[in-house]
Coordinates of N, CA and C in Angstrom, one line a residue:
L1 N 0.8 -1.2 0.0 CA 0.0 0.0 0.0 C 0.9 1.2 0.0
D2 N 2.0 1.2 0.7 CA 2.8 2.4 0.8 C 3.4 2.7 -0.6
A3 N 3.9 1.7 -1.3 CA 4.5 1.9 -2.6 C 3.4 2.5 -3.6
M4 N 2.2 1.9 -3.5 CA 1.2 2.3 -4.4 C 0.8 3.7 -4.1
S5 N 0.5 4.0 -2.9 CA 0.1 5.4 -2.5 C 1.2 6.4 -2.8
G6 N 2.5 6.0 -2.7 CA 3.6 6.9 -3.0 C 3.6 7.3 -4.5
E7 N 3.3 6.3 -5.3 CA 3.2 6.6 -6.8 C 2.0 7.5 -7.1
V8 N 0.9 7.2 -6.5 CA -0.3 8.0 -6.8 C -0.1 9.5 -6.3
K9 N 0.6 9.6 -5.2 CA 0.8 11.0 -4.6 C 1.6 11.9 -5.5
K10 N 2.4 11.2 -6.4 CA 3.2 12.0 -7.3 C 2.4 12.9 -8.2
T11 N 1.2 12.5 -8.6 CA 0.4 13.2 -9.5 C -1.0 13.5 -9.0
Q12 N -1.5 12.9 -8.0 CA -2.8 13.0 -7.5 C -2.9 13.2 -6.0
A13 N -4.0 13.7 -5.5 CA -4.2 13.8 -4.1 C -4.8 12.5 -3.6
I14 N -4.4 12.0 -2.5 CA -4.9 10.8 -1.9 C -5.1 10.9 -0.4
R15 N -6.1 10.3 0.0 CA -6.3 10.2 1.5 C -6.6 8.7 1.8
I16 N -5.9 8.2 2.8 CA -6.1 6.9 3.2 C -6.5 6.9 4.7
D17 N -7.0 5.9 5.2 CA -7.5 5.8 6.6 C -8.4 6.9 7.0
T18 N -9.3 7.2 6.0 CA -10.3 8.3 6.2 C -11.7 7.7 6.1
K19 N -12.5 8.0 7.2 CA -13.8 7.4 7.2 C -14.7 8.4 6.4
V20 N -15.4 7.8 5.3 CA -16.3 8.5 4.5 C -17.7 8.4 5.1
L21 N -18.3 9.5 5.4 CA -19.6 9.6 6.0 C -20.7 9.8 5.0
G22 N -20.4 10.4 3.9 CA -21.4 10.6 2.8 C -20.7 10.9 1.5
L23 N -21.5 10.6 0.5 CA -21.0 10.8 -0.9 C -22.1 11.4 -1.7
T24 N -21.9 12.5 -2.3 CA -22.9 13.1 -3.2 C -22.3 13.6 -4.5
S25 N -23.2 13.7 -5.5 CA -22.7 14.1 -6.8 C -22.7 15.6 -6.9
S26 N -21.6 16.2 -7.4 CA -21.5 17.6 -7.5 C -21.5 17.9 -9.0
K27 N -22.4 18.8 -9.4 CA -22.6 19.1 -10.9 C -21.4 19.8 -11.4
T28 N -20.6 20.5 -10.6 CA -19.5 21.2 -11.2 C -18.1 20.6 -10.9
H29 N -18.0 19.7 -9.9 CA -16.7 19.2 -9.5 C -16.6 17.7 -9.5
G30 N -17.7 17.0 -9.8 CA -17.6 15.5 -9.7 C -18.3 14.9 -8.5
W31 N -17.5 14.9 -7.4 CA -18.1 14.2 -6.2 C -17.7 15.1 -5.0
E32 N -18.7 15.1 -4.0 CA -18.4 15.7 -2.8 C -18.4 14.7 -1.7
L33 N -17.3 14.6 -0.9 CA -17.2 13.6 0.1 C -17.3 14.3 1.5
E34 N -18.1 13.7 2.3 CA -18.1 14.2 3.7 C -17.3 13.1 4.5
T35 N -16.3 13.5 5.2 CA -15.4 12.6 5.9 C -15.3 13.0 7.4
N36 N -14.6 12.2 8.1 CA -14.4 12.6 9.5 C -13.5 13.8 9.6
G37 N -12.9 14.2 8.5 CA -12.1 15.4 8.4 C -12.7 16.6 7.8
G38 N -14.0 16.5 7.4 CA -14.7 17.6 6.8 C -15.2 17.3 5.4
K39 N -15.6 18.3 4.7 CA -16.1 18.1 3.3 C -15.1 18.5 2.3
S40 N -15.0 17.8 1.2 CA -14.1 18.1 0.1 C -14.7 17.7 -1.2
T41 N -14.3 18.3 -2.3 CA -14.8 17.9 -3.7 C -13.6 17.2 -4.4
W42 N -14.0 16.3 -5.3 CA -13.1 15.5 -6.0 C -13.6 15.2 -7.4
H43 N -12.7 15.1 -8.4 CA -13.1 14.7 -9.8 C -13.5 13.2 -9.9
A44 N -12.8 12.4 -9.1 CA -13.0 11.0 -9.1 C -12.8 10.4 -7.7
V45 N -13.4 9.3 -7.5 CA -13.3 8.7 -6.1 C -13.2 7.2 -6.3
I46 N -12.3 6.6 -5.6 CA -12.1 5.1 -5.5 C -12.6 4.7 -4.2
L47 N -13.6 3.8 -4.1 CA -14.1 3.3 -2.9 C -13.4 1.9 -2.6
A48 N -12.4 1.9 -1.8 CA -11.7 0.6 -1.5 C -12.2 0.0 -0.3
V49 N -13.5 -0.4 -0.3 CA -14.1 -1.0 0.8 C -15.0 -2.1 0.3
P50 N -15.5 -3.0 1.2 CA -16.4 -4.1 0.8 C -17.6 -3.5 0.0
A51 N -18.2 -4.3 -0.8 CA -19.3 -3.9 -1.7 C -20.5 -3.4 -0.8
F52 N -20.7 -4.0 0.3 CA -21.9 -3.6 1.1 C -21.7 -2.2 1.7
H53 N -20.5 -1.8 1.9 CA -20.2 -0.4 2.4 C -20.3 0.6 1.2
S54 N -19.8 0.2 0.1 CA -19.9 1.0 -1.1 C -21.4 1.2 -1.5
A55 N -22.2 0.2 -1.3 CA -23.7 0.3 -1.6 C -24.3 1.4 -0.8
E56 N -24.0 1.4 0.5 CA -24.5 2.4 1.4 C -24.1 3.8 0.9
L57 N -22.9 4.0 0.5 CA -22.4 5.3 0.1 C -23.0 5.8 -1.2
V58 N -23.3 4.9 -2.2 CA -23.8 5.3 -3.5 C -25.3 5.3 -3.6
Q59 N -26.0 4.8 -2.6 CA -27.4 4.6 -2.7 C -28.2 5.8 -3.1
S60 N -27.8 7.0 -2.6 CA -28.6 8.2 -3.0 C -28.3 8.7 -4.4
V61 N -27.1 8.4 -4.9 CA -26.7 9.0 -6.2 C -26.8 7.9 -7.4
E62 N -26.6 6.7 -7.0 CA -26.6 5.6 -8.0 C -27.4 4.4 -7.5
P63 N -28.7 4.4 -7.4 CA -29.5 3.3 -6.7 C -29.3 2.0 -7.4
Q64 N -29.2 2.0 -8.8 CA -29.0 0.7 -9.5 C -27.7 0.1 -9.1
L65 N -26.6 0.9 -9.1 CA -25.3 0.4 -8.7 C -25.4 -0.2 -7.3
A66 N -26.0 0.6 -6.4 CA -26.1 0.2 -5.0 C -26.8 -1.2 -4.9
S67 N -27.8 -1.4 -5.7 CA -28.6 -2.7 -5.7 C -27.7 -3.8 -6.1
E68 N -26.9 -3.6 -7.2 CA -26.0 -4.6 -7.7 C -24.9 -4.9 -6.6
L69 N -24.4 -3.9 -6.0 CA -23.3 -4.1 -5.0 C -23.9 -4.8 -3.8
Q70 N -25.1 -4.6 -3.4 CA -25.8 -5.3 -2.3 C -25.9 -6.8 -2.6
G71 N -26.0 -7.1 -3.9 CA -26.2 -8.5 -4.3 C -24.9 -9.3 -4.2
I72 N -23.8 -8.8 -4.0 CA -22.5 -9.5 -3.9 C -22.4 -10.3 -2.6
E73 N -22.3 -11.6 -2.7 CA -22.2 -12.4 -1.5 C -20.8 -12.5 -1.0
Y74 N -20.6 -12.6 0.3 CA -19.3 -12.9 0.9 C -19.3 -14.1 1.7
S75 N -18.2 -14.8 1.8 CA -18.0 -15.9 2.7 C -17.1 -15.5 3.8
S76 N -17.1 -16.3 4.9 CA -16.3 -15.9 6.0 C -14.8 -16.3 5.8
S77 N -14.5 -17.1 4.8 CA -13.2 -17.5 4.5 C -13.0 -17.9 3.0
A78 N -11.8 -17.9 2.5 CA -11.6 -18.3 1.1 C -10.2 -19.0 1.1
I79 N -10.1 -20.0 0.3 CA -8.8 -20.7 0.1 C -8.4 -20.5 -1.3
V80 N -7.2 -20.1 -1.5 CA -6.6 -19.9 -2.8 C -5.4 -20.8 -3.0
V81 N -5.3 -21.6 -4.0 CA -4.2 -22.5 -4.3 C -3.6 -22.0 -5.6
S82 N -2.3 -21.8 -5.5 CA -1.6 -21.4 -6.7 C -0.5 -22.4 -7.1
G83 N -0.4 -22.7 -8.3 CA 0.6 -23.4 -8.9 C 1.4 -24.4 -8.8

């Protein structure tokens, strides 16, 4: 995560470990985020959280997407075997 965020920070603003309380569409700037640090506007947003959390955040602006995200099932564990 440190290497990836270091590369992104070279050209973009990034905030990690920030709790998003609300997400709304801004007609002039893209997205408005309400976080535990206040409100800010962004041209693009990446939601790096489980689908059910993303569904809660996008419900008011993209109800169809929220519905699809809510339909994603999770299991308590997964086993991956490689090669």
